Amino acid sequence: MTSSSNDQAAGRRRFICSAALLGSTAAAWQPAFAQPAPAPAPAPVPTSAAQAPRRVHVKDDSRLLNIGATVRSGRYWDFSTFITPVEAFYIRNHYPTPVAQAKPELDPAQWRLTLHGNAVERPLSISLQALRRMPSRSLIATLECHGNARTLFWEQQGMADVSGGNWVMGAIGQAEWQFVPMSHLLTLAGVRRDARSALFWSGVDGPDMGRPLPMSELLERGDDIGLCYLMNGNDLSPDHGAPVRLVVPGWGGTAWIKWLTEVRIDRHAHWCRLNTRGEVYLGPDYRAPEVAADDEFIGGVTAADVQGPMVSWMPIKTLLTLPLVLDRSPSVPADYPLQRGERPRVDAGRRRMQGYAWAPRHGIREVQWRVDGGAWQTAQLLPPNLGKYTWVRFEFAWQATPGEHVLETCGVDNTGARQPASVPFNKLGMANGAIPRFVVQVV
Ligand SMILES: Nc1nc2c(c(=O)[nH]1)N[C@H]1C(S)=C(S)[C@@H](COP(=O)(O)O)O[C@H]1N2
Ligand SMILES: [Mo]
Protein backbone atom coordinates (compact mmCIF):
# COMPACT_ATOMS: atom_id res chain seq x y z
CA MET A 1 0.00 0.00 0.00
CA THR A 2 1.20 3.45 -0.73
CA SER A 3 0.08 6.86 0.27
CA SER A 4 0.75 10.12 -1.47
CA SER A 5 0.16 13.70 -0.52
CA ASN A 6 -2.71 13.58 -3.03
CA ASP A 7 -4.41 10.91 -0.97
CA GLN A 8 -4.02 13.05 2.08
CA ALA A 9 -5.44 16.13 0.39
CA ALA A 10 -8.34 14.00 -0.83
CA GLY A 11 -8.76 12.73 2.70
CA ARG A 12 -9.13 16.26 3.99
CA ARG A 13 -11.60 17.23 1.28
CA ARG A 14 -13.76 14.29 2.23
CA PHE A 15 -14.67 15.91 5.48
CA ILE A 16 -15.70 19.08 3.77
CA CYS A 17 -18.30 17.83 1.36
CA SER A 18 -19.45 14.30 1.82
CA ALA A 19 -21.40 13.59 4.97
CA ALA A 20 -24.02 10.91 4.34
CA LEU A 21 -27.67 11.85 4.27
CA LEU A 22 -29.92 10.11 6.70
CA GLY A 23 -33.17 8.55 5.63
CA SER A 24 -32.12 7.01 2.35
CA THR A 25 -33.77 3.67 1.65
CA ALA A 26 -30.46 1.89 2.06
CA ALA A 27 -30.54 1.60 5.82
CA ALA A 28 -27.49 -0.68 5.82
CA TRP A 29 -24.40 0.43 7.66
CA GLN A 30 -22.58 2.96 5.59
CA PRO A 31 -19.81 5.32 6.56
CA ALA A 32 -20.69 8.91 7.40
CA PHE A 33 -18.09 10.04 4.93
CA ALA A 34 -17.12 8.91 1.46
CA GLN A 35 -14.59 6.13 1.38
CA PRO A 36 -11.39 6.07 -0.65
CA ALA A 37 -11.31 3.27 -3.22
CA PRO A 38 -10.79 -0.03 -1.37
CA ALA A 39 -7.38 -1.64 -1.64
CA PRO A 40 -7.33 -4.59 -4.06
CA ALA A 41 -8.06 -7.90 -2.40
CA PRO A 42 -4.88 -9.72 -1.39
CA ALA A 43 -4.07 -13.05 -2.99
CA PRO A 44 -5.46 -15.91 -0.90
CA VAL A 45 -2.91 -17.34 1.50
CA PRO A 46 -2.85 -21.13 1.79
CA THR A 47 -3.74 -22.18 5.30
CA SER A 48 -1.39 -25.12 5.37
CA ALA A 49 2.00 -24.17 6.70
CA ALA A 50 3.70 -26.56 4.32
CA GLN A 51 2.30 -24.70 1.30
CA ALA A 52 2.84 -21.19 2.60
CA PRO A 53 4.97 -19.26 0.13
CA ARG A 54 8.15 -17.74 1.51
CA ARG A 55 7.64 -14.12 0.71
CA VAL A 56 7.88 -10.86 2.53
CA HIS A 57 4.52 -9.25 3.05
CA VAL A 58 4.71 -6.50 5.59
CA LYS A 59 2.67 -3.34 5.81
CA ASP A 60 5.65 -1.05 6.31
CA ASP A 61 4.84 2.00 4.28
CA SER A 62 5.12 5.75 4.18
CA ARG A 63 2.46 6.22 6.81
CA LEU A 64 4.48 4.84 9.70
CA LEU A 65 4.34 6.96 12.81
CA ASN A 66 7.76 5.78 13.90
CA ILE A 67 10.20 4.45 11.36
CA GLY A 68 12.55 2.83 13.92
CA ALA A 69 9.79 0.49 14.95
CA THR A 70 6.77 -0.45 12.86
CA VAL A 71 3.88 1.56 14.12
CA ARG A 72 0.88 2.24 11.95
CA SER A 73 -2.52 3.44 13.03
CA GLY A 74 -5.80 2.19 11.67
CA ARG A 75 -7.83 4.90 9.91
CA TYR A 76 -10.66 4.74 12.39
CA TRP A 77 -12.53 7.64 10.78
CA ASP A 78 -12.99 5.29 7.78
CA PHE A 79 -13.97 2.17 9.76
CA SER A 80 -17.25 0.64 8.66
CA THR A 81 -16.93 -3.13 8.99
CA PHE A 82 -17.56 -5.40 11.97
CA ILE A 83 -14.36 -7.35 11.27
CA THR A 84 -11.28 -5.28 10.45
CA PRO A 85 -9.49 -6.54 7.33
CA VAL A 86 -5.88 -7.46 8.07
CA GLU A 87 -4.73 -4.82 5.55
CA ALA A 88 -6.43 -2.10 7.57
CA PHE A 89 -5.44 -3.40 11.01
CA TYR A 90 -3.14 -1.23 13.12
CA ILE A 91 0.43 -2.41 13.78
CA ARG A 92 2.41 -1.78 16.90
CA ASN A 93 5.94 -3.14 17.16
CA HIS A 94 8.76 -2.03 19.40
CA TYR A 95 11.22 -3.14 16.70
CA PRO A 96 10.90 -3.61 12.94
CA THR A 97 8.79 -6.58 11.85
CA PRO A 98 10.96 -9.73 11.81
CA VAL A 99 10.48 -12.02 8.82
CA ALA A 100 11.47 -15.65 8.27
CA GLN A 101 14.00 -14.72 5.59
CA ALA A 102 16.12 -13.01 8.23
CA LYS A 103 14.98 -14.99 11.28
CA PRO A 104 14.85 -18.71 10.36
CA GLU A 105 13.27 -19.55 13.71
CA LEU A 106 10.09 -17.93 12.32
CA ASP A 107 10.07 -20.16 9.24
CA PRO A 108 6.89 -22.30 9.51
CA ALA A 109 8.96 -25.44 8.85
CA GLN A 110 11.47 -24.65 11.57
CA TRP A 111 9.40 -22.84 14.20
CA ARG A 112 9.10 -24.53 17.58
CA LEU A 113 7.48 -23.48 20.77
CA THR A 114 9.12 -24.55 24.01
CA LEU A 115 6.86 -24.78 27.04
CA HIS A 116 8.82 -25.40 30.20
CA GLY A 117 9.65 -23.97 33.63
CA ASN A 118 9.98 -25.02 37.23
CA ALA A 119 6.19 -25.44 37.60
CA VAL A 120 5.86 -27.79 34.61
CA GLU A 121 5.89 -31.60 34.94
CA ARG A 122 6.34 -32.44 31.23
CA PRO A 123 8.17 -29.81 29.17
CA LEU A 124 6.94 -29.57 25.57
CA SER A 125 8.56 -28.66 22.29
CA ILE A 126 5.87 -28.18 19.65
CA SER A 127 6.23 -27.74 15.89
CA LEU A 128 3.78 -25.58 13.93
CA GLN A 129 2.39 -28.69 12.28
CA ALA A 130 1.75 -30.27 15.68
CA LEU A 131 0.17 -27.09 17.01
CA ARG A 132 -2.19 -26.92 14.04
CA ARG A 133 -3.34 -30.48 14.72
CA MET A 134 -4.28 -29.70 18.32
CA PRO A 135 -7.84 -28.83 19.29
CA SER A 136 -8.41 -25.19 18.44
CA ARG A 137 -11.23 -22.69 18.47
CA SER A 138 -11.92 -19.34 16.92
CA LEU A 139 -13.09 -16.27 18.70
CA ILE A 140 -13.91 -12.77 17.55
CA ALA A 141 -12.20 -10.17 19.70
CA THR A 142 -10.94 -6.63 19.51
CA LEU A 143 -7.22 -6.05 19.85
CA GLU A 144 -6.40 -2.60 21.17
CA CYS A 145 -3.09 -1.05 22.14
CA HIS A 146 -3.00 0.14 25.74
CA GLY A 147 -1.78 3.48 24.42
CA ASN A 148 -4.78 3.95 22.12
CA ALA A 149 -6.48 7.33 22.73
CA ARG A 150 -3.43 8.60 24.60
CA THR A 151 -4.29 11.77 22.69
CA LEU A 152 -7.27 12.30 25.01
CA PHE A 153 -4.90 12.96 27.92
CA TRP A 154 -3.39 15.90 26.04
CA GLU A 155 -6.42 17.15 24.16
CA GLN A 156 -9.20 16.71 26.65
CA GLN A 157 -7.66 16.33 30.10
CA GLY A 158 -4.86 18.90 29.84
CA MET A 159 -2.25 16.39 31.10
CA ALA A 160 0.84 17.62 29.27
CA ASP A 161 3.13 15.39 31.39
CA VAL A 162 1.83 12.22 29.77
CA SER A 163 4.38 10.75 27.38
CA GLY A 164 4.25 8.24 24.55
CA GLY A 165 3.29 7.94 20.90
CA ASN A 166 0.39 10.01 19.65
CA TRP A 167 -2.28 7.39 19.12
CA VAL A 168 -5.56 9.05 18.41
CA MET A 169 -8.20 6.29 18.28
CA GLY A 170 -6.96 3.99 15.53
CA ALA A 171 -4.88 1.52 17.55
CA ILE A 172 -7.77 -0.92 17.62
CA GLY A 173 -9.28 -3.47 15.28
CA GLN A 174 -11.42 -6.56 15.53
CA ALA A 175 -10.51 -9.91 14.02
CA GLU A 176 -11.40 -13.57 14.21
CA TRP A 177 -8.54 -15.38 15.90
CA GLN A 178 -7.98 -19.13 15.60
CA PHE A 179 -5.95 -20.54 18.46
CA VAL A 180 -5.07 -23.54 20.59
CA PRO A 181 -6.46 -22.73 24.05
CA MET A 182 -3.91 -22.58 26.85
CA SER A 183 -6.17 -24.92 28.88
CA HIS A 184 -5.21 -27.71 26.45
CA LEU A 185 -1.48 -26.97 26.65
CA LEU A 186 -1.53 -26.66 30.45
CA THR A 187 -3.09 -30.12 30.67
CA LEU A 188 -0.55 -31.59 28.24
CA ALA A 189 2.36 -30.11 30.14
CA GLY A 190 1.08 -30.95 33.59
CA VAL A 191 1.26 -27.65 35.41
CA ARG A 192 1.85 -27.78 39.15
CA ARG A 193 -0.59 -26.24 41.59
CA ASP A 194 1.97 -23.77 42.88
CA ALA A 195 2.62 -22.23 39.44
CA ARG A 196 2.50 -18.42 39.78
CA SER A 197 3.40 -16.88 36.48
CA ALA A 198 3.53 -17.77 32.77
CA LEU A 199 6.11 -15.83 30.80
CA PHE A 200 5.23 -15.60 27.09
CA TRP A 201 8.41 -14.82 25.23
CA SER A 202 9.46 -13.91 21.73
CA GLY A 203 12.95 -12.48 21.87
CA VAL A 204 12.98 -12.66 18.06
CA ASP A 205 12.16 -9.07 17.14
CA GLY A 206 14.04 -7.63 20.10
CA PRO A 207 15.85 -9.08 23.10
CA ASP A 208 13.33 -7.80 25.66
CA MET A 209 10.08 -8.75 23.94
CA GLY A 210 7.86 -10.93 26.06
CA ARG A 211 5.51 -10.51 28.99
CA PRO A 212 4.16 -12.60 31.86
CA LEU A 213 0.55 -13.42 32.62
CA PRO A 214 -0.41 -14.24 36.20
CA MET A 215 -1.23 -17.93 36.48
CA SER A 216 -4.62 -17.05 37.98
CA GLU A 217 -5.63 -15.38 34.71
CA LEU A 218 -4.56 -18.39 32.67
CA LEU A 219 -6.47 -20.81 34.90
CA GLU A 220 -9.60 -18.68 34.93
CA ARG A 221 -9.64 -18.02 31.18
CA GLY A 222 -7.61 -20.92 29.81
CA ASP A 223 -10.18 -21.56 27.07
CA ASP A 224 -10.12 -17.96 25.84
CA ILE A 225 -6.37 -17.29 25.97
CA GLY A 226 -4.30 -19.20 23.47
CA LEU A 227 -1.64 -19.63 20.83
CA CYS A 228 -3.00 -18.12 17.63
CA TYR A 229 -1.98 -18.93 14.06
CA LEU A 230 -4.90 -17.67 11.94
CA MET A 231 -6.23 -14.11 11.77
CA ASN A 232 -9.50 -13.71 9.84
CA GLY A 233 -8.96 -17.22 8.51
CA ASN A 234 -5.53 -16.68 7.00
CA ASP A 235 -2.08 -17.46 8.31
CA LEU A 236 -0.87 -14.64 10.54
CA SER A 237 1.07 -12.11 8.49
CA PRO A 238 4.59 -11.13 9.59
CA ASP A 239 3.35 -7.80 10.94
CA HIS A 240 0.86 -9.54 13.21
CA GLY A 241 3.24 -12.13 14.63
CA ALA A 242 3.69 -14.98 12.14
CA PRO A 243 3.71 -17.83 12.63
CA VAL A 244 2.24 -17.79 16.16
CA ARG A 245 1.18 -15.10 18.61
CA LEU A 246 -0.59 -15.04 21.93
CA VAL A 247 -4.20 -13.85 22.13
CA VAL A 248 -5.48 -12.51 25.44
CA PRO A 249 -9.01 -11.33 24.65
CA GLY A 250 -10.04 -8.30 26.67
CA TRP A 251 -6.52 -7.32 27.69
CA GLY A 252 -4.68 -4.62 25.80
CA GLY A 253 -2.24 -5.36 22.99
CA THR A 254 0.93 -5.52 25.02
CA ALA A 255 -0.17 -8.90 26.41
CA TRP A 256 -0.64 -10.34 22.91
CA ILE A 257 3.01 -11.30 22.33
CA LYS A 258 3.86 -11.76 18.66
CA TRP A 259 6.45 -14.10 17.11
CA LEU A 260 6.09 -16.31 20.16
CA THR A 261 8.79 -18.94 20.71
CA GLU A 262 8.72 -19.82 24.40
CA VAL A 263 6.35 -20.14 27.35
CA ARG A 264 7.90 -20.49 30.77
CA ILE A 265 5.68 -21.41 33.69
CA ASP A 266 7.31 -20.90 37.05
CA ARG A 267 6.62 -20.91 40.76
CA HIS A 268 7.90 -17.33 40.96
CA ALA A 269 6.90 -14.03 39.37
CA HIS A 270 8.60 -12.58 36.27
CA TRP A 271 9.56 -8.93 35.76
CA CYS A 272 10.65 -7.66 32.36
CA ARG A 273 10.38 -4.45 30.37
CA LEU A 274 6.74 -4.87 29.36
CA ASN A 275 5.43 -5.28 32.91
CA THR A 276 7.70 -2.67 34.53
CA ARG A 277 9.01 0.37 32.65
CA GLY A 278 7.07 -0.30 29.49
CA GLU A 279 3.39 -0.90 30.01
CA VAL A 280 2.23 -0.05 33.53
CA TYR A 281 0.15 2.57 35.34
CA LEU A 282 2.48 5.17 36.86
CA GLY A 283 0.96 8.01 38.86
CA PRO A 284 -0.21 9.14 42.29
CA ASP A 285 -3.40 7.07 42.06
CA TYR A 286 -1.55 3.82 41.44
CA ARG A 287 0.50 1.67 43.81
CA ALA A 288 3.55 -0.38 42.92
CA PRO A 289 3.04 -4.15 43.13
CA GLU A 290 5.02 -6.10 45.68
CA VAL A 291 8.22 -7.87 44.74
CA ALA A 292 9.10 -11.20 46.40
CA ALA A 293 12.59 -12.45 47.21
CA ASP A 294 12.58 -15.22 44.61
CA ASP A 295 11.11 -13.15 41.76
CA GLU A 296 13.00 -13.24 38.48
CA PHE A 297 14.24 -10.10 36.72
CA ILE A 298 14.80 -10.34 32.99
CA GLY A 299 16.68 -8.17 30.51
CA GLY A 300 18.31 -5.66 32.84
CA VAL A 301 15.12 -4.85 34.78
CA THR A 302 15.56 -4.49 38.55
CA ALA A 303 13.25 -4.23 41.57
CA ALA A 304 13.59 -0.44 41.31
CA ASP A 305 11.75 -0.61 37.97
CA VAL A 306 8.64 -2.11 39.57
CA GLN A 307 6.76 1.14 40.10
CA GLY A 308 3.18 0.57 39.05
CA PRO A 309 0.63 -2.13 38.33
CA MET A 310 0.82 -3.76 34.91
CA VAL A 311 -1.93 -2.80 32.49
CA SER A 312 -4.39 -5.57 31.72
CA TRP A 313 -8.13 -5.20 30.90
CA MET A 314 -9.11 -2.45 28.52
CA PRO A 315 -11.85 -0.11 29.72
CA ILE A 316 -15.25 0.69 28.18
CA LYS A 317 -14.74 2.90 25.14
CA THR A 318 -16.60 4.49 22.24
CA LEU A 319 -15.60 6.32 19.11
CA LEU A 320 -17.33 8.18 16.33
CA THR A 321 -15.94 7.72 12.83
CA LEU A 322 -14.77 11.33 12.87
CA PRO A 323 -11.16 12.45 13.21
CA LEU A 324 -10.60 14.01 16.61
CA VAL A 325 -9.42 17.62 16.54
CA LEU A 326 -5.73 17.88 17.50
CA ASP A 327 -4.95 21.20 19.16
CA ARG A 328 -2.71 20.34 22.09
CA SER A 329 -1.08 17.03 21.20
CA PRO A 330 2.70 17.14 20.81
CA SER A 331 2.42 15.97 17.20
CA VAL A 332 -0.03 15.27 14.41
CA PRO A 333 0.36 11.64 13.27
CA ALA A 334 1.46 10.87 9.73
CA ASP A 335 -1.49 10.44 7.38
CA TYR A 336 -3.92 12.16 9.74
CA PRO A 337 -6.78 13.69 7.75
CA LEU A 338 -6.75 16.99 9.67
CA GLN A 339 -4.05 19.55 10.23
CA ARG A 340 -3.39 20.88 13.70
CA GLY A 341 -6.42 22.82 14.91
CA GLU A 342 -8.50 21.93 11.87
CA ARG A 343 -12.11 20.83 12.48
CA PRO A 344 -13.78 18.14 10.41
CA ARG A 345 -16.60 19.72 8.42
CA VAL A 346 -20.08 18.26 8.31
CA ASP A 347 -22.90 19.51 6.08
CA ALA A 348 -25.90 20.95 7.90
CA GLY A 349 -29.01 18.78 7.90
CA ARG A 350 -30.07 15.42 9.20
CA ARG A 351 -26.96 13.27 9.50
CA ARG A 352 -26.40 9.65 10.31
CA MET A 353 -23.51 9.55 12.78
CA GLN A 354 -21.76 6.25 13.25
CA GLY A 355 -19.39 4.73 15.70
CA TYR A 356 -18.06 1.75 17.60
CA ALA A 357 -18.37 0.80 21.26
CA TRP A 358 -16.60 -1.90 23.22
CA ALA A 359 -16.47 -3.06 26.80
CA PRO A 360 -14.03 -5.95 26.66
CA ARG A 361 -14.78 -7.38 30.07
CA HIS A 362 -18.58 -7.43 30.11
CA GLY A 363 -19.83 -6.37 26.68
CA ILE A 364 -21.81 -3.29 25.65
CA ARG A 365 -25.44 -2.90 26.73
CA GLU A 366 -26.10 0.64 25.52
CA VAL A 367 -24.46 3.62 23.86
CA GLN A 368 -25.51 7.18 24.64
CA TRP A 369 -24.66 10.39 22.85
CA ARG A 370 -25.22 14.08 23.34
CA VAL A 371 -24.45 17.32 21.62
CA ASP A 372 -23.08 20.49 23.21
CA GLY A 373 -23.49 19.15 26.74
CA GLY A 374 -27.25 18.54 26.34
CA ALA A 375 -29.29 15.58 27.51
CA TRP A 376 -27.92 12.08 26.84
CA GLN A 377 -29.82 10.17 24.19
CA THR A 378 -29.71 6.52 23.25
CA ALA A 379 -27.97 5.47 20.05
CA GLN A 380 -29.09 2.47 18.02
CA LEU A 381 -26.86 -0.61 18.31
CA LEU A 382 -26.38 -2.42 15.03
CA PRO A 383 -26.23 -6.20 15.06
CA PRO A 384 -24.25 -8.24 15.72
CA ASN A 385 -23.55 -7.54 19.37
CA LEU A 386 -21.58 -10.58 20.52
CA GLY A 387 -20.94 -9.37 24.06
CA LYS A 388 -17.62 -9.47 25.89
CA TYR A 389 -14.36 -9.16 23.94
CA THR A 390 -16.12 -7.65 20.91
CA TRP A 391 -17.14 -4.25 19.68
CA VAL A 392 -20.56 -3.23 18.45
CA ARG A 393 -21.38 -0.62 15.86
CA PHE A 394 -23.92 2.09 16.61
CA GLU A 395 -25.55 5.01 14.88
CA PHE A 396 -27.83 7.91 15.59
CA ALA A 397 -29.49 10.68 13.63
CA TRP A 398 -28.32 14.19 14.35
CA GLN A 399 -29.96 17.38 13.10
CA ALA A 400 -26.76 19.33 12.44
CA THR A 401 -27.12 23.12 12.53
CA PRO A 402 -24.40 25.49 11.25
CA GLY A 403 -21.61 26.33 13.66
CA GLU A 404 -19.17 24.46 15.86
CA HIS A 405 -20.55 21.58 17.91
CA VAL A 406 -19.23 18.99 20.34
CA LEU A 407 -20.50 15.42 20.10
CA GLU A 408 -19.85 13.05 22.99
CA THR A 409 -20.44 9.30 23.20
CA CYS A 410 -20.68 7.14 26.30
CA GLY A 411 -20.69 3.36 26.47
CA VAL A 412 -22.61 1.46 29.14
CA ASP A 413 -21.56 -2.13 29.79
CA ASN A 414 -23.64 -5.13 30.80
CA THR A 415 -23.04 -4.43 34.50
CA GLY A 416 -24.38 -0.89 34.10
CA ALA A 417 -20.93 0.77 34.35
CA ARG A 418 -20.50 3.91 32.21
CA GLN A 419 -17.50 5.58 30.67
CA PRO A 420 -16.23 8.26 33.06
CA ALA A 421 -15.85 11.95 32.15
CA SER A 422 -12.12 11.74 32.98
CA VAL A 423 -9.57 9.20 34.17
CA PRO A 424 -6.70 9.55 36.67
CA PHE A 425 -3.34 10.77 35.39
CA ASN A 426 -0.90 8.06 34.41
CA LYS A 427 2.46 9.04 33.05
CA LEU A 428 2.58 6.55 30.19
CA GLY A 429 -0.90 7.46 28.99
CA MET A 430 -2.35 3.98 29.26
CA ALA A 431 -5.95 2.89 28.70
CA ASN A 432 -7.81 6.20 28.51
CA GLY A 433 -11.49 5.30 28.64
CA ALA A 434 -12.82 8.83 29.26
CA ILE A 435 -15.83 10.00 27.25
CA PRO A 436 -14.37 11.36 24.00
CA ARG A 437 -15.41 14.76 22.66
CA PHE A 438 -15.64 15.16 18.90
CA VAL A 439 -15.61 18.77 17.77
CA VAL A 440 -17.10 19.38 14.32
CA GLN A 441 -17.73 22.40 12.16
CA VAL A 442 -21.17 22.25 10.57
CA VAL A 443 -21.41 24.25 7.35
N1 LIG B 1 7.12 -9.69 20.13
C1 LIG B 1 6.33 -8.60 20.21
N2 LIG B 1 5.03 -8.72 20.51
C2 LIG B 1 4.25 -7.64 20.59
C3 LIG B 1 4.77 -6.34 20.40
C4 LIG B 1 6.14 -6.23 20.05
O1 LIG B 1 6.68 -5.14 19.80
N3 LIG B 1 6.89 -7.37 19.98
N4 LIG B 1 3.94 -5.25 20.54
C5 LIG B 1 2.76 -5.44 21.40
C6 LIG B 1 1.86 -4.32 21.40
S1 LIG B 1 2.33 -3.00 22.35
C7 LIG B 1 0.66 -4.35 20.75
S2 LIG B 1 -0.43 -3.06 20.89
C8 LIG B 1 0.28 -5.50 19.90
C9 LIG B 1 -0.06 -5.02 18.50
O2 LIG B 1 -0.47 -6.08 17.70
P1 LIG B 1 -0.64 -5.88 16.12
O3 LIG B 1 0.58 -5.21 15.61
O4 LIG B 1 -0.88 -7.23 15.57
O5 LIG B 1 -1.86 -4.99 15.93
O6 LIG B 1 1.30 -6.46 19.82
C10 LIG B 1 2.01 -6.71 21.02
N5 LIG B 1 2.92 -7.82 20.86
MO1 LIG C 1 0.51 -1.58 22.46
PDB file of C-alpha atoms and ligand atoms in Angstrom, residues 90-94 143-148 150 167 171 252-255 279 430, ligand 2:
ATOM      1  CA  TYR A  90      -3.137  -1.230  13.117  1.00  0.00           C
ATOM      2  CA  ILE A  91       0.429  -2.410  13.782  1.00  0.00           C
ATOM      3  CA  ARG A  92       2.407  -1.779  16.900  1.00  0.00           C
ATOM      4  CA  ASN A  93       5.944  -3.140  17.155  1.00  0.00           C
ATOM      5  CA  HIS A  94       8.758  -2.030  19.399  1.00  0.00           C
ATOM      6  CA  LEU A 143      -7.221  -6.045  19.849  1.00  0.00           C
ATOM      7  CA  GLU A 144      -6.403  -2.596  21.174  1.00  0.00           C
ATOM      8  CA  CYS A 145      -3.087  -1.049  22.138  1.00  0.00           C
ATOM      9  CA  HIS A 146      -3.000   0.136  25.742  1.00  0.00           C
ATOM     10  CA  GLY A 147      -1.784   3.477  24.416  1.00  0.00           C
ATOM     11  CA  ASN A 148      -4.782   3.947  22.122  1.00  0.00           C
ATOM     12  CA  ARG A 150      -3.431   8.602  24.604  1.00  0.00           C
ATOM     13  CA  TRP A 167      -2.277   7.388  19.125  1.00  0.00           C
ATOM     14  CA  ALA A 171      -4.880   1.525  17.550  1.00  0.00           C
ATOM     15  CA  GLY A 252      -4.678  -4.621  25.799  1.00  0.00           C
ATOM     16  CA  GLY A 253      -2.243  -5.360  22.993  1.00  0.00           C
ATOM     17  CA  THR A 254       0.931  -5.523  25.017  1.00  0.00           C
ATOM     18  CA  ALA A 255      -0.172  -8.904  26.414  1.00  0.00           C
ATOM     19  CA  GLU A 279       3.391  -0.905  30.014  1.00  0.00           C
ATOM     20  CA  MET A 430      -2.345   3.981  29.257  1.00  0.00           C
TER      21      MET A 430
HETATM   22 MO    MO B   2       0.510  -1.580  22.461  1.00  0.00          MO
END
